CSV table of C-alpha atoms in Angstrom, one decimal:
chain,number,residue,atom,x,y,z
G,1,MET,CA,36.9,-14.2,-90.6
G,2,VAL,CA,37.9,-14.2,-87.0
G,3,LEU,CA,40.2,-11.2,-87.6
G,4,ALA,CA,37.4,-9.3,-89.3
G,5,GLY,CA,35.2,-10.1,-86.3
G,6,LEU,CA,38.0,-9.0,-83.9
G,7,ALA,CA,38.4,-5.7,-85.8
G,8,LEU,CA,34.6,-5.1,-85.6
G,9,LEU,CA,34.6,-5.9,-81.9
G,10,ILE,CA,37.3,-3.4,-81.2
G,11,TRP,CA,35.4,-0.9,-83.3
G,12,GLY,CA,32.4,-1.7,-81.2
G,13,ALA,CA,34.4,-1.2,-78.0
G,14,GLN,CA,35.4,2.2,-79.3
G,15,TRP,CA,31.8,2.9,-80.3
G,16,ALA,CA,30.6,2.0,-76.8
G,17,ALA,CA,33.3,3.9,-75.0
G,18,MET,CA,32.5,7.1,-76.9
G,19,PRO,CA,28.7,7.3,-76.6
G,20,LEU,CA,28.1,9.0,-79.8
G,21,GLY,CA,24.6,10.5,-80.0
G,22,LEU,CA,24.0,10.3,-76.3
G,23,SER,CA,24.1,13.3,-73.9
G,24,ARG,CA,26.9,13.4,-71.4
G,25,VAL,CA,27.5,15.0,-68.0
G,26,ARG,CA,30.0,17.9,-67.5
G,27,PRO,CA,31.9,17.0,-64.4
G,28,ASN,CA,33.1,20.6,-63.9
G,29,THR,CA,29.6,22.0,-63.3
G,30,ALA,CA,27.9,21.5,-59.9
G,31,ALA,CA,24.7,19.5,-59.7
G,32,ASP,CA,22.8,22.3,-58.0
G,33,SER,CA,23.4,24.6,-61.0
G,34,GLY,CA,20.6,22.9,-63.0
G,35,MET,CA,20.6,19.8,-65.1
G,36,VAL,CA,20.5,21.7,-68.4
G,37,THR,CA,23.9,23.4,-67.8
G,38,ARG,CA,25.5,20.3,-66.4
G,39,ILE,CA,24.7,18.2,-69.6
G,40,MET,CA,26.3,18.3,-73.0
G,41,LYS,CA,23.6,17.5,-75.4
G,42,GLY,CA,24.2,14.6,-77.8
G,43,ASP,CA,23.5,14.8,-81.5
G,44,GLY,CA,20.8,12.1,-81.4
G,45,THR,CA,20.5,8.4,-81.5
G,46,PHE,CA,18.6,6.1,-83.9
G,47,THR,CA,20.1,8.0,-86.9
G,48,PHE,CA,21.6,6.3,-89.9
G,49,VAL,CA,25.2,6.6,-88.6
G,50,TRP,CA,24.2,5.3,-85.1
G,51,TRP,CA,22.4,2.3,-86.6
G,52,ARG,CA,25.3,1.6,-89.0
G,53,SER,CA,27.9,1.7,-86.3
G,54,THR,CA,25.8,-0.4,-83.9
G,55,LEU,CA,25.2,-3.0,-86.6
G,56,GLU,CA,28.8,-3.1,-87.5
G,57,ALA,CA,29.8,-3.8,-83.9
G,58,ALA,CA,27.0,-6.5,-83.6
G,59,LEU,CA,28.4,-8.1,-86.8
G,60,GLY,CA,31.7,-8.6,-84.9
G,61,PHE,CA,29.9,-10.9,-82.5
G,62,ALA,CA,28.6,-13.0,-85.3
G,63,LEU,CA,31.9,-13.4,-87.1
G,64,ILE,CA,33.9,-14.7,-84.1
G,65,PRO,CA,32.7,-18.3,-83.6
G,66,LYS,CA,34.6,-20.9,-85.6
G,67,TRP,CA,32.6,-23.1,-88.1
G,68,HIS,CA,33.7,-26.4,-86.8
G,69,ALA,CA,34.6,-26.7,-83.1
G,70,LYS,CA,37.1,-29.6,-82.7
G,71,CYS,CA,36.6,-29.8,-79.0
G,72,ARG,CA,34.2,-28.7,-76.3
G,73,TYR,CA,35.8,-25.2,-76.0
G,74,ASP,CA,36.3,-22.7,-78.7
G,75,VAL,CA,39.7,-21.4,-77.5
G,76,VAL,CA,40.0,-18.8,-80.2
G,77,THR,CA,36.7,-17.2,-79.3
G,78,VAL,CA,37.6,-17.1,-75.6
G,79,ALA,CA,40.8,-15.4,-76.5
G,80,VAL,CA,39.0,-12.8,-78.6
G,81,VAL,CA,36.5,-12.2,-75.8
G,82,ALA,CA,39.4,-11.6,-73.3
G,83,LEU,CA,41.2,-9.3,-75.7
G,84,SER,CA,38.0,-7.3,-76.4
G,85,ALA,CA,37.1,-7.0,-72.7
G,86,VAL,CA,40.6,-5.7,-72.0
G,87,CYS,CA,40.4,-3.2,-74.8
G,88,MET,CA,36.9,-2.1,-73.6
G,89,ALA,CA,38.2,-1.6,-70.0
G,90,PHE,CA,41.2,0.4,-71.3
G,91,LEU,CA,39.0,2.6,-73.5
G,92,ILE,CA,36.6,3.3,-70.5
G,93,LEU,CA,39.6,4.4,-68.4
G,94,LEU,CA,41.0,6.4,-71.2
G,95,MET,CA,37.8,8.2,-71.9
G,96,ALA,CA,37.3,8.9,-68.2
G,97,GLY,CA,40.7,10.5,-67.9
G,98,ALA,CA,40.8,12.2,-71.3
G,99,GLY,CA,38.3,15.0,-70.7
G,100,THR,CA,39.9,18.4,-70.2
G,101,TYR,CA,37.3,19.6,-67.8
G,102,GLY,CA,39.4,22.0,-65.7
G,103,THR,CA,38.6,21.7,-62.1
G,104,CYS,CA,36.0,18.9,-61.4
G,105,THR,CA,33.2,19.6,-59.0
G,106,TYR,CA,33.3,16.2,-57.3
G,107,PRO,CA,36.3,14.0,-56.4
G,108,SER,CA,37.4,11.7,-59.3
G,109,CYS,CA,35.4,13.8,-61.7
G,110,TRP,CA,32.1,12.1,-61.0
G,111,PRO,CA,30.5,10.4,-63.0
G,112,ALA,CA,33.6,9.2,-64.8
G,113,PRO,CA,34.3,6.2,-65.2
G,114,TRP,CA,30.9,5.0,-63.9
G,115,ASP,CA,28.9,6.3,-66.8
G,116,GLY,CA,31.3,4.6,-69.2
G,117,ILE,CA,30.8,1.3,-67.4
G,118,VAL,CA,27.1,1.6,-67.8
G,119,LEU,CA,27.4,2.6,-71.4
G,120,ALA,CA,29.6,-0.5,-72.0
G,121,ALA,CA,27.1,-2.9,-70.3
G,122,PRO,CA,25.5,-4.2,-73.5
G,123,PHE,CA,29.0,-4.8,-75.0
G,124,PHE,CA,30.1,-6.7,-71.9
G,125,ALA,CA,26.8,-8.7,-71.9
G,126,GLY,CA,27.4,-9.7,-75.5
G,127,LEU,CA,31.0,-10.7,-74.7
G,128,LEU,CA,29.8,-12.8,-71.7
G,129,THR,CA,27.2,-14.5,-73.9
G,130,LEU,CA,29.9,-15.2,-76.6
G,131,ALA,CA,32.2,-16.6,-73.9
G,132,VAL,CA,29.5,-18.9,-72.4
G,133,MET,CA,28.6,-20.2,-75.9
G,134,ALA,CA,32.3,-20.8,-76.6
G,135,CYS,CA,32.6,-23.0,-73.6
G,136,PHE,CA,29.9,-25.4,-75.0
G,137,ALA,CA,31.0,-25.1,-78.7
G,138,ASP,CA,30.4,-28.8,-79.5
G,139,ARG,CA,26.8,-28.7,-78.0
G,140,ILE,CA,25.5,-25.5,-79.4
G,141,SER,CA,24.9,-25.1,-83.1
G,142,LEU,CA,26.8,-22.5,-85.0
G,143,TRP,CA,23.8,-20.3,-85.8
G,144,ALA,CA,23.0,-20.0,-82.1
G,145,ARG,CA,26.6,-19.2,-81.2
G,146,CYS,CA,26.6,-16.5,-83.9
G,147,LEU,CA,23.2,-14.9,-83.4
G,148,SER,CA,22.8,-15.0,-79.6
G,149,PRO,CA,25.6,-12.7,-78.6
G,150,MET,CA,24.7,-10.4,-81.5
G,151,ALA,CA,21.0,-10.3,-80.3
G,152,VAL,CA,22.0,-9.7,-76.7
G,153,TYR,CA,24.2,-6.7,-77.7
G,154,LEU,CA,21.6,-5.2,-80.1
G,155,VAL,CA,18.7,-5.5,-77.6
G,156,GLY,CA,20.9,-4.2,-74.7
G,157,THR,CA,22.1,-1.2,-76.7
G,158,VAL,CA,18.6,-0.2,-77.8
G,159,LEU,CA,17.3,-0.6,-74.2
G,160,LEU,CA,20.2,1.4,-72.9
G,161,VAL,CA,19.5,4.2,-75.3
G,162,LEU,CA,15.8,4.2,-74.4
G,163,VAL,CA,16.4,4.5,-70.7
G,164,TRP,CA,19.5,6.8,-70.8
G,165,ASP,CA,17.9,10.2,-71.0
G,166,ARG,CA,15.0,9.5,-68.8
G,167,TRP,CA,16.6,7.6,-65.9
G,168,LEU,CA,20.4,7.2,-66.1
G,169,LEU,CA,21.4,10.7,-67.2
G,170,PRO,CA,19.7,12.5,-64.3
G,171,PHE,CA,21.4,10.1,-61.9
G,172,PHE,CA,24.8,10.8,-63.4
G,173,ALA,CA,24.0,14.5,-63.5
G,174,GLY,CA,23.3,14.6,-59.8
G,175,PRO,CA,25.8,14.6,-57.0
G,176,PRO,CA,27.7,11.3,-56.4
G,177,PRO,CA,25.9,8.7,-54.2
G,178,TRP,CA,28.6,8.5,-51.6
């Protein structure tokens, strides 16, 4: 079951690194050319595919904790959290450098990788919750260790989607803050 959870978490990392459904910024277009030309429109969130993929990734958080913790720490869960965090960081850097944008308008192709880090925030919050719960495995019941990281990830993802177009995307579509 832990392997299935790990596979779903890596799928969730890929899902978070490639913000399917959300609009993205074109780094080769200047911010003063208008926000409409600088943004690549997404195909929409809260669709069946979006919900299915988000729930699959959330299920990965629920499958990781072991049924019977023999000591205070759930070492397997901590190892899965570390591996998932490394995979997520690698995917963020890969997605930031993978775009063939031509000549970028700003140094380091702003907003890459900063938008990827913000998009991965719910995933990292779920991993942090999973790691904290694993450190107190003998004191926290299994249902709480399974459902809390899953709930943190789901609520964080929905909140991120709700604020993305209105507040975060215009920030990333503007010039860099430095």
